[in-house]
Short mmCIF file of C-alpha atoms and ligand atoms in Angstrom, two decimals:
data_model
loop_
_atom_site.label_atom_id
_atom_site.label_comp_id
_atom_site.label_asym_id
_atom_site.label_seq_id
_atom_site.Cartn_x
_atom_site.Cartn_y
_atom_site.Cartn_z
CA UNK A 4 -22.92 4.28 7.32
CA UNK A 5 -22.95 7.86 6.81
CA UNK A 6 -19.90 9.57 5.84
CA UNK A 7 -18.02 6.86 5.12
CA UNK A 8 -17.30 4.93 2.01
CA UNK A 9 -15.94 1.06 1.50
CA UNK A 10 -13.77 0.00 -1.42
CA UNK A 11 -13.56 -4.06 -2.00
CA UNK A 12 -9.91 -4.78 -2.54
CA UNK A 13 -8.81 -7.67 -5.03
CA UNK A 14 -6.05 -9.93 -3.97
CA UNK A 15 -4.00 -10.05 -7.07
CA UNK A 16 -1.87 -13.58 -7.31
CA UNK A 17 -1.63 -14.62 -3.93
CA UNK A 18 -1.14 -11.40 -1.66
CA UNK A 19 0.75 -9.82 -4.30
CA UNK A 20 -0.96 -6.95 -4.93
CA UNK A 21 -4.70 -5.49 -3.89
CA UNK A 22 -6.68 -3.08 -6.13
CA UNK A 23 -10.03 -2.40 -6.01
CA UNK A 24 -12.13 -0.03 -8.10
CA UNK A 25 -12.07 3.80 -8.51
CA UNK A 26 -14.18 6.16 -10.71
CA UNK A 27 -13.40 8.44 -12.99
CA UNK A 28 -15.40 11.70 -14.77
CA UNK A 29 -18.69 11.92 -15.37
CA UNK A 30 -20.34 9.78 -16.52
CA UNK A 31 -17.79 7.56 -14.24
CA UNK A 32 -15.02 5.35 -15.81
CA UNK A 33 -14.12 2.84 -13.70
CA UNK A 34 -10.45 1.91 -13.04
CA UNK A 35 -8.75 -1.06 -11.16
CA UNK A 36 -6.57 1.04 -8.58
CA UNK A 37 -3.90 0.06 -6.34
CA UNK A 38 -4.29 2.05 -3.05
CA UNK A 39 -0.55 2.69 -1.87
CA UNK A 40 -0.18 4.48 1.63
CA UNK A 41 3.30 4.64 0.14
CA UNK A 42 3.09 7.41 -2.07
CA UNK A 43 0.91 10.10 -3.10
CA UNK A 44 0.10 10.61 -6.18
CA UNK A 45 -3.58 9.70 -8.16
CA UNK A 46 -2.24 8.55 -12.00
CA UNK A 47 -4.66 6.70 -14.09
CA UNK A 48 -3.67 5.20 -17.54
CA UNK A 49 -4.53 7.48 -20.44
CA UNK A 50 -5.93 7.63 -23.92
CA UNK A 51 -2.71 9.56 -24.52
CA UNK A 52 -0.82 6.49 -23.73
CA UNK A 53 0.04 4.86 -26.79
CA UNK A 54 1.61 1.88 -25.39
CA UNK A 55 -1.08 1.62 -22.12
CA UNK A 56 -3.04 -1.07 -23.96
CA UNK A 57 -3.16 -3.64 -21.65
CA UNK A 58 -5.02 -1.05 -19.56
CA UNK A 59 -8.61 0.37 -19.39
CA UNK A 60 -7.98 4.17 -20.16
CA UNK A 61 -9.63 7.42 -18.85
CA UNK A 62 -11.12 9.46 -22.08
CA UNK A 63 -10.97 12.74 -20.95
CA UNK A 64 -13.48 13.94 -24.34
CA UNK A 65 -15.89 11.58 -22.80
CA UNK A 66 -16.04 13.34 -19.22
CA UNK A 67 -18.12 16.96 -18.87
CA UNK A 68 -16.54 17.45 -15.54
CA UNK A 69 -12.77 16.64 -17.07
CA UNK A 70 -10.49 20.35 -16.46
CA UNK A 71 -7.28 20.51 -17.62
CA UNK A 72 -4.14 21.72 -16.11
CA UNK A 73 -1.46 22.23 -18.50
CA UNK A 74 1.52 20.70 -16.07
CA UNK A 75 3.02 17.66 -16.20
CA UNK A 76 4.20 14.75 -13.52
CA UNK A 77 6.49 12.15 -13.27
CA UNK A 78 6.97 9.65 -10.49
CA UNK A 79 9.41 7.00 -9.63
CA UNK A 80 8.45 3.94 -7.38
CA UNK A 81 10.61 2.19 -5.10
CA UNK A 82 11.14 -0.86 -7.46
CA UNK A 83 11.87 1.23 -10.77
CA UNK A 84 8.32 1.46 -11.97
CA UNK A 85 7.93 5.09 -13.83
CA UNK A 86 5.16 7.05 -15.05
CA UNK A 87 4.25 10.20 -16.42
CA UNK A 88 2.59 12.59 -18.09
CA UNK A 89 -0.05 15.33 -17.42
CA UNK A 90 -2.41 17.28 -14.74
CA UNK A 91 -5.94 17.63 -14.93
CA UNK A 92 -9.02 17.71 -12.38
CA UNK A 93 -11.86 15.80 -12.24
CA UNK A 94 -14.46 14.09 -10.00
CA UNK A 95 -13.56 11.09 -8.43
CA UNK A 96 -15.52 8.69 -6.68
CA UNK A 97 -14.15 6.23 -4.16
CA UNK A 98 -16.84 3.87 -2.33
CA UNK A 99 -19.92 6.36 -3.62
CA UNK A 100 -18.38 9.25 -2.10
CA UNK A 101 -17.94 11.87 -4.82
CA UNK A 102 -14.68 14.02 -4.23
CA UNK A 103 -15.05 17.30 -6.87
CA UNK A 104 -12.02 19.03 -8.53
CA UNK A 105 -9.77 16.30 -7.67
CA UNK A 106 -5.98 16.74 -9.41
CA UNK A 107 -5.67 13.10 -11.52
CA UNK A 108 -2.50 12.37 -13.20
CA UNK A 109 -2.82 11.34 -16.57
CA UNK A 110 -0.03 9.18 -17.86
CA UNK A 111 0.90 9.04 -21.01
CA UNK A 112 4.00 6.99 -20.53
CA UNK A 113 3.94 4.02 -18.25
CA UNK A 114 7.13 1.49 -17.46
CA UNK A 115 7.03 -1.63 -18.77
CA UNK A 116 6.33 -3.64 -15.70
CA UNK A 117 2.87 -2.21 -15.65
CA UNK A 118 2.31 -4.10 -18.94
CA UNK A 119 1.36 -7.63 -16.75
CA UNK A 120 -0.28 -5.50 -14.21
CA UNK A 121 -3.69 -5.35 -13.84
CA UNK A 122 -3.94 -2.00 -12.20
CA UNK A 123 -4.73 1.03 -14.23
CA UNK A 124 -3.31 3.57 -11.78
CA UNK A 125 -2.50 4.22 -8.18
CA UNK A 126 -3.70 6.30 -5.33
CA UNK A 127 -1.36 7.46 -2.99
CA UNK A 128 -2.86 7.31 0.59
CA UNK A 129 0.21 8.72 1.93
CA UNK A 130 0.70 13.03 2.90
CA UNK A 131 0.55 15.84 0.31
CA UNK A 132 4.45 16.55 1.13
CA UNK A 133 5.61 13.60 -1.04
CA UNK A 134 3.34 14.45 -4.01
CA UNK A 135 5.48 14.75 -7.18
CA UNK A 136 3.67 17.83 -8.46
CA UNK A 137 4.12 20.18 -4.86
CA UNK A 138 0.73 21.76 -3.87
CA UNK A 139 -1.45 18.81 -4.88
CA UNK A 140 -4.32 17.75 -2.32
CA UNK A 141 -4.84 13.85 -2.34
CA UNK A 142 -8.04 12.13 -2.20
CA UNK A 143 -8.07 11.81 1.66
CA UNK A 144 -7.30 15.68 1.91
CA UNK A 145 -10.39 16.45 -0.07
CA UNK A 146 -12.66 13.70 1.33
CA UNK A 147 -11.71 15.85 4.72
CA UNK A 148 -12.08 19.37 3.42
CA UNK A 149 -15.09 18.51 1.25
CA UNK A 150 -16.78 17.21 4.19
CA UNK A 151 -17.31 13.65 2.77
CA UNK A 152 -16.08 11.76 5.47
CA UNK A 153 -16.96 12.65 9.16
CA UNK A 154 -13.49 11.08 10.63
CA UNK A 155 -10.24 11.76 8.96
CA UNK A 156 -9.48 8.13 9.01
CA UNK A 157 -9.27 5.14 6.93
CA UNK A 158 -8.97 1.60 7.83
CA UNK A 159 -6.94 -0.87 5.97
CA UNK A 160 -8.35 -4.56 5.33
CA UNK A 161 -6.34 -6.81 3.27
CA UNK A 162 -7.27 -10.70 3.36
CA UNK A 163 -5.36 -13.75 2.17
CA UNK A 164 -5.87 -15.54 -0.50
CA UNK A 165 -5.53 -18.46 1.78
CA UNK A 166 -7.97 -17.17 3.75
CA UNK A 167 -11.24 -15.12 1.72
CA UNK A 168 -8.82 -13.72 -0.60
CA UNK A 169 -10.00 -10.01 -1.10
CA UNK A 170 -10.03 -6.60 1.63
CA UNK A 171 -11.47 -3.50 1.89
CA UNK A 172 -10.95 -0.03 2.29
CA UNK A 173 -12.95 2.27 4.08
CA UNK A 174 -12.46 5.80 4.07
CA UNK A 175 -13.93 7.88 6.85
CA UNK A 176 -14.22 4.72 9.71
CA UNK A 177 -13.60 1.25 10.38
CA UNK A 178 -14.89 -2.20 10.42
CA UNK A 179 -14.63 -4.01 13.44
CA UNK A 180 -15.61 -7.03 12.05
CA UNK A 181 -12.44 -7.19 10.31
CA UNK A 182 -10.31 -7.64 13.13
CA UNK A 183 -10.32 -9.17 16.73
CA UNK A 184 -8.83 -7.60 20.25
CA UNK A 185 -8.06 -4.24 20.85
CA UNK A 186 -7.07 -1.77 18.73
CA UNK A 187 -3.46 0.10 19.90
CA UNK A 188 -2.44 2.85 19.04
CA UNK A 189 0.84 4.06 17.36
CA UNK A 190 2.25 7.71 17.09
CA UNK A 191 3.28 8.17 12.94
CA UNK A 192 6.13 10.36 12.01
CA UNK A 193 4.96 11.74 8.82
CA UNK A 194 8.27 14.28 8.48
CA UNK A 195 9.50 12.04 5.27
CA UNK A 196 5.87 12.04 4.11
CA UNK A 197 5.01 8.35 4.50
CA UNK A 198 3.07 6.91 7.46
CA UNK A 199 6.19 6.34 9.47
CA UNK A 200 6.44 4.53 12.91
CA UNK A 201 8.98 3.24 15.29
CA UNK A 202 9.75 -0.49 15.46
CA UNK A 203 11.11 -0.34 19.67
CA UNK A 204 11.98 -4.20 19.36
CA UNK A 205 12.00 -7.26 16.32
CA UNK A 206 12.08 -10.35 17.94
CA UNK A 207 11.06 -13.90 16.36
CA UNK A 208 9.64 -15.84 18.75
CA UNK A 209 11.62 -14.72 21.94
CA UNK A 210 14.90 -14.10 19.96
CA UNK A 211 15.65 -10.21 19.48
CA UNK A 212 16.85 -9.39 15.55
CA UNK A 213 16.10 -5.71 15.72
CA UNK A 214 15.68 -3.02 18.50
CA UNK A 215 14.77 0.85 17.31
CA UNK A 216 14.31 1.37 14.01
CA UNK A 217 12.40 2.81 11.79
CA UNK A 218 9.64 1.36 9.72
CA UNK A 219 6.71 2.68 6.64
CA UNK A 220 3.40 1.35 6.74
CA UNK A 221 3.20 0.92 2.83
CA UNK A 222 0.36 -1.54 1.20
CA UNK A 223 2.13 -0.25 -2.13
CA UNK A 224 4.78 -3.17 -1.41
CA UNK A 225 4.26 -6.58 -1.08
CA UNK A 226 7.42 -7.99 1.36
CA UNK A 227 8.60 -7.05 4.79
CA UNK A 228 11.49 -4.98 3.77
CA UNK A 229 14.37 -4.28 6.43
CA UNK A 230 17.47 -3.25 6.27
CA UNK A 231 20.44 -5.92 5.08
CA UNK A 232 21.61 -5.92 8.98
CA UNK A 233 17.70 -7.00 10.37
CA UNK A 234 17.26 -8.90 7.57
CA UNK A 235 20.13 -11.06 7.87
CA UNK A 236 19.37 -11.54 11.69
CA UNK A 237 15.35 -12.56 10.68
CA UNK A 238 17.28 -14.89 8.29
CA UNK A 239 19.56 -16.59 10.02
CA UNK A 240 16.33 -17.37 12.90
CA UNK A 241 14.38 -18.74 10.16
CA UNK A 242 17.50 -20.63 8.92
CA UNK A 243 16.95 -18.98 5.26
CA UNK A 244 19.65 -18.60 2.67
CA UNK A 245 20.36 -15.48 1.29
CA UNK A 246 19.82 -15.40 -3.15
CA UNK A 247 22.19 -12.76 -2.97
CA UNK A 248 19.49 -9.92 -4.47
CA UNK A 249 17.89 -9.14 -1.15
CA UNK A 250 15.28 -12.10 -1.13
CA UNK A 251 15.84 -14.92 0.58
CA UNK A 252 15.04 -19.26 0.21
CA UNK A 253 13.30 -20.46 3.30
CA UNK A 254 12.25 -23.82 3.83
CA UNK A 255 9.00 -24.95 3.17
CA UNK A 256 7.66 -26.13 6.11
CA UNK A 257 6.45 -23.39 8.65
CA UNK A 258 5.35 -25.42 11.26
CA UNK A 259 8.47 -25.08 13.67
CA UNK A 260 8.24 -21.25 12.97
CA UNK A 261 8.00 -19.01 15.70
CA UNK A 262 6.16 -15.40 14.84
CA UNK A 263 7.96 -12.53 13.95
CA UNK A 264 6.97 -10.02 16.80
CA UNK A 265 6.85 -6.11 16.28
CA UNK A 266 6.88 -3.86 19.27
CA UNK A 267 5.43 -0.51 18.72
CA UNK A 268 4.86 2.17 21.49
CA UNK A 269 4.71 -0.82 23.81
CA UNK A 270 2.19 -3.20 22.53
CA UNK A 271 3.25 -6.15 20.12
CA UNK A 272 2.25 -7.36 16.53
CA UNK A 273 2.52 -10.54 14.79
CA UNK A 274 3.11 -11.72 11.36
CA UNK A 275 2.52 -15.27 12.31
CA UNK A 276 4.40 -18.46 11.24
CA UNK A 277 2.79 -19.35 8.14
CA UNK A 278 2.71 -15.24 6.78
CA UNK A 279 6.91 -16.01 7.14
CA UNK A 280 6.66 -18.04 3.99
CA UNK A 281 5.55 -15.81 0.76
CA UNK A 282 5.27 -18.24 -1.76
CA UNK A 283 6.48 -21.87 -2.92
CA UNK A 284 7.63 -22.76 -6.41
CA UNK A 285 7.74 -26.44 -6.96
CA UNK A 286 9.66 -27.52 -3.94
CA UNK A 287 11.05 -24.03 -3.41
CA UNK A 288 10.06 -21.34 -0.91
CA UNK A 289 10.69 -17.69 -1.10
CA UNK A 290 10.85 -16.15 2.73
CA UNK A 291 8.54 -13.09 2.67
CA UNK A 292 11.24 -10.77 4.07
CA UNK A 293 13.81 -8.92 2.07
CA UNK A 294 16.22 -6.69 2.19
CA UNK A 295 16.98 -3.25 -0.19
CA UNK A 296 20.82 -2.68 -0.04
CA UNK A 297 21.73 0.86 1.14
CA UNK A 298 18.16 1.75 2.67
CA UNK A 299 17.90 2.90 6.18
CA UNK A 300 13.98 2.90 6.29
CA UNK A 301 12.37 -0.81 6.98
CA UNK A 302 8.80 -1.09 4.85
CA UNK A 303 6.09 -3.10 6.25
CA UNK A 304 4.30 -4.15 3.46
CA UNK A 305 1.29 -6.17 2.95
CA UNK A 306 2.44 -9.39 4.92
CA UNK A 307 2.21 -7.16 7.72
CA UNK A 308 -1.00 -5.28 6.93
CA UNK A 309 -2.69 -8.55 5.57
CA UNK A 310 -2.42 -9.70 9.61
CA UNK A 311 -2.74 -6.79 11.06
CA UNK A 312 -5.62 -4.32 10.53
CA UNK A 313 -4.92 -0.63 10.86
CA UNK A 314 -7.09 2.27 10.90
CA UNK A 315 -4.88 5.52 9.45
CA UNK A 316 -5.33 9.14 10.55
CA UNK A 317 -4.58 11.66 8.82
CA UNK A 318 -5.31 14.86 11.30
CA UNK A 319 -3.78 13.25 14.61
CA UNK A 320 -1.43 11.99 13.02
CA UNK A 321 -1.48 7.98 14.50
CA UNK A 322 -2.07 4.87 13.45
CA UNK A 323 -4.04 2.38 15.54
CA UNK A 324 -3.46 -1.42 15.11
CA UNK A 325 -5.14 -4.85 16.03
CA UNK A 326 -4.53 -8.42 14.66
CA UNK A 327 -6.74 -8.90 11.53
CA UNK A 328 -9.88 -11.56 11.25
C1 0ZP B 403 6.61 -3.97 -4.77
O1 0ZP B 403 6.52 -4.40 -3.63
C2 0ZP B 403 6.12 -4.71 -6.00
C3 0ZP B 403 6.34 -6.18 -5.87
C4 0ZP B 403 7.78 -6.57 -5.80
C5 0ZP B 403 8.79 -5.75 -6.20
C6 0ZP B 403 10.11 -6.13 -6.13
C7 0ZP B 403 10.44 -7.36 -5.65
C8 0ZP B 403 9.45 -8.25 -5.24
C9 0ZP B 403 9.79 -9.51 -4.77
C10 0ZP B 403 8.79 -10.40 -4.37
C11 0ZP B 403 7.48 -10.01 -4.42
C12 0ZP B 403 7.13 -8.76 -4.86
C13 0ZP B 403 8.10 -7.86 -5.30
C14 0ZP B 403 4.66 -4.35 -6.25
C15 0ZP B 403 4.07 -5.02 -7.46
C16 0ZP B 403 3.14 -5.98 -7.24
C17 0ZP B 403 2.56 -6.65 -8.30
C18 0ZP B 403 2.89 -6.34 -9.58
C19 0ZP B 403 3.84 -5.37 -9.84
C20 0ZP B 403 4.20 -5.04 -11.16
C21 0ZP B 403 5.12 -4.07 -11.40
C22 0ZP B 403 5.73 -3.41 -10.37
C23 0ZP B 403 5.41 -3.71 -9.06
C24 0ZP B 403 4.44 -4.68 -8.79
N1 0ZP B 403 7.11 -2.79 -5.02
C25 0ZP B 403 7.63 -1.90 -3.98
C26 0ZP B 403 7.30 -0.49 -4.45
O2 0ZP B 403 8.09 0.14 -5.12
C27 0ZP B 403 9.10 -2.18 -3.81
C28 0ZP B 403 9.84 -1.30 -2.91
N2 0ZP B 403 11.12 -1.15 -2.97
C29 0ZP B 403 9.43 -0.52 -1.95
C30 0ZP B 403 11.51 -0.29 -2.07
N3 0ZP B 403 10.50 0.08 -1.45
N4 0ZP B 403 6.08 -0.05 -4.10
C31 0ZP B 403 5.58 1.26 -4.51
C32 0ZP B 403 4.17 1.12 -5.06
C33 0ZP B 403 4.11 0.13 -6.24
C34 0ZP B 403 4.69 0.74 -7.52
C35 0ZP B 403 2.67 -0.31 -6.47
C36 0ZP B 403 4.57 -0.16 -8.70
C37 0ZP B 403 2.55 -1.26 -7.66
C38 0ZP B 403 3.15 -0.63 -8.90
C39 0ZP B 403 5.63 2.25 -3.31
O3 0ZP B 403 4.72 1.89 -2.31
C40 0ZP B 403 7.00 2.31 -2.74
C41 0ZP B 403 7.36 3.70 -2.21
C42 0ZP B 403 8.73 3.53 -1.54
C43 0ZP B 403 8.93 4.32 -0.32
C44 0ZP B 403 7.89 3.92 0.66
C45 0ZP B 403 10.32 4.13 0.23
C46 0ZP B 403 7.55 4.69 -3.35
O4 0ZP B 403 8.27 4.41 -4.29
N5 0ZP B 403 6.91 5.84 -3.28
C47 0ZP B 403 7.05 6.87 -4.32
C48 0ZP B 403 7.23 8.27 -3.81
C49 0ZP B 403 7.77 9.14 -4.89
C50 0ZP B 403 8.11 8.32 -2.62
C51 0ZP B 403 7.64 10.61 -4.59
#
């Protein structure tokens, strides 16, 4: 399709995590990249990272389109993950379509959880308000202004690995054959910089837990996060026990579950009975829905996206939903 380009998402250890690849200078490195509408910064493991070896690294004296900057970055994710280090531009290409002059981070300091990570960056699909370095364009800005996509839109795939395992991305459309009904759409508040929407009701099965609140979009996180209040009422529907950290012990049998139901601008979504369980251990099952003392935003993270397809824009700005394939 013209004006549009698809990245194949990897479904890292069972929904965990989805990367897919991204390329780098010319002649292109490829990178294993973790597209998170949660954020928006582009960082990519460096050559001036020491302690990055677990990682592929981008060699800016191999690139003859590599400019440098001379500033520096430093970001701080939601779970304590840090990087940092310095500006540069470059080209980057994302599903063939060649973006020119983009600002990439590099890092020359990464946090040690990235160590058993397999990505070697992110890229923050989320506004240019909540970039760390103020200014920046992200990718999506300069697919639009470059004229490499024809729709300021992406849509969001992200499978199950109980399913087919991997997604996709596409930047500048969407697939319909990844997901069934109609699509509905959802106005975004994008005042905090993150693809923000209004949950009007929570209800599992028929049983309310939640009325207005507000909610991210974010495939950078892997739970349903809500706040301890919601989280305590989804819990005590499931009849899960809380650990005490914000995660919760559900049991292991989802066949008696009902779905938990999200009402946006009127229409409904489901993360359906079997998405309610994230993963067993032995004879132990971890619920997929959390809770983050002291936070007032909810996230819906990939167990919601990996049911529910959504095609973002940027210009509008909306969201528009449907249950995934
Ligand atoms: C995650 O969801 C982790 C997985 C994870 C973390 C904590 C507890 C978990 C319990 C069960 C299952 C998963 C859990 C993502 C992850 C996956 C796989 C490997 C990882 C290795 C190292 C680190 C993370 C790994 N993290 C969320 C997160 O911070 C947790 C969260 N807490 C969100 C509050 N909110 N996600 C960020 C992207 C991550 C960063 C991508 C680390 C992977 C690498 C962002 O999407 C979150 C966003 C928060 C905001 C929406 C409130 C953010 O921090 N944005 C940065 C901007 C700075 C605002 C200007």
């Amino acid at each position: 399709t013209e004006g549009t380009g698809s990245v194949p998402v990897i479904d890292y250890e069972i929904d965990i995590e989805y990367y897919g690849t991204v390329s780098i200078g010319t002649p292109a490195q490829n990178f294993k990249i973790d597209f998170d509408t949660g954020s928006s910064d582009l960082w990519v493991a460096s050559t001036l990272c020491s302690t990055c070896t677990t990682h592929t690294r981008y060699d800016s004296t191999k690139s003859s389109t590599y400019v440098a900057d001379g500033r520096t970055w430093s970001i701080a994710y939601g779970d304590g993950s840090t990087a940092s280090g310095i500006l540069a531009t470059d080209t980057v290409t994302l599903g063939g379509l060649a973006i020119k002059s983009q600002t990439i981070e590099l890092a020359k300091k990464e946090s040690s959880s990235f160590a058993s990570d397999p990505i070697d960056g992110l890229l923050g699909l989320g506004f240019n308000t909540i970039t760390t370095v103020s200014g920046i364009k992200t990718p999506v800005d300069n697919l639009i202004s470059q004229g490499l996509i024809t729709s300021p839109v992406f849509g969001v795939y992200l499978g199950k690995a109980s399913k087919n395992g991997g997604g996709e991305y596409l930047f500048g459309g969407s697939d319909s054959t990844k997901y069934t009904g109609t699509l509905k759409t959802v106005p975004v508040n994008k005042s905090q910089g993150y693809w923000g929407v209004t949950v009007s009701s929570l209800k599992v099965g028929t049983t309310s837990v939640g009325t207005s609140f507000s909610g991210i979009l974010d495939t950078g996180t892997t739970l349903l996060i809500f706040t301890e209040t919601i989280a305590k009422k989804v819990a005590a529907a499931y009849g899960a026990t809380d650990n005490g950290d914000g995660t919760f012990i559900i049991s292991c049998d989802s066949s008696n579950f009902k779905p938990l139901v999200f009402t946006m601008n009127g229409s409904t979504f489901n993360v359906p009975a079997d998405s309610i369980i994230f993963e067993q251990d032995g004879s132990t099952c971890f619920a997929s829905f959390a809770y983050s003392s002291g936070m007032s935003l909810s996230i819906l993270g990939d167990v919601f996206l990996k049911n529910n397809y959504v095609i973002f824009n940027q210009q509008v700005p909306s969201v528009q939903i449907a249950p995934s394939i």
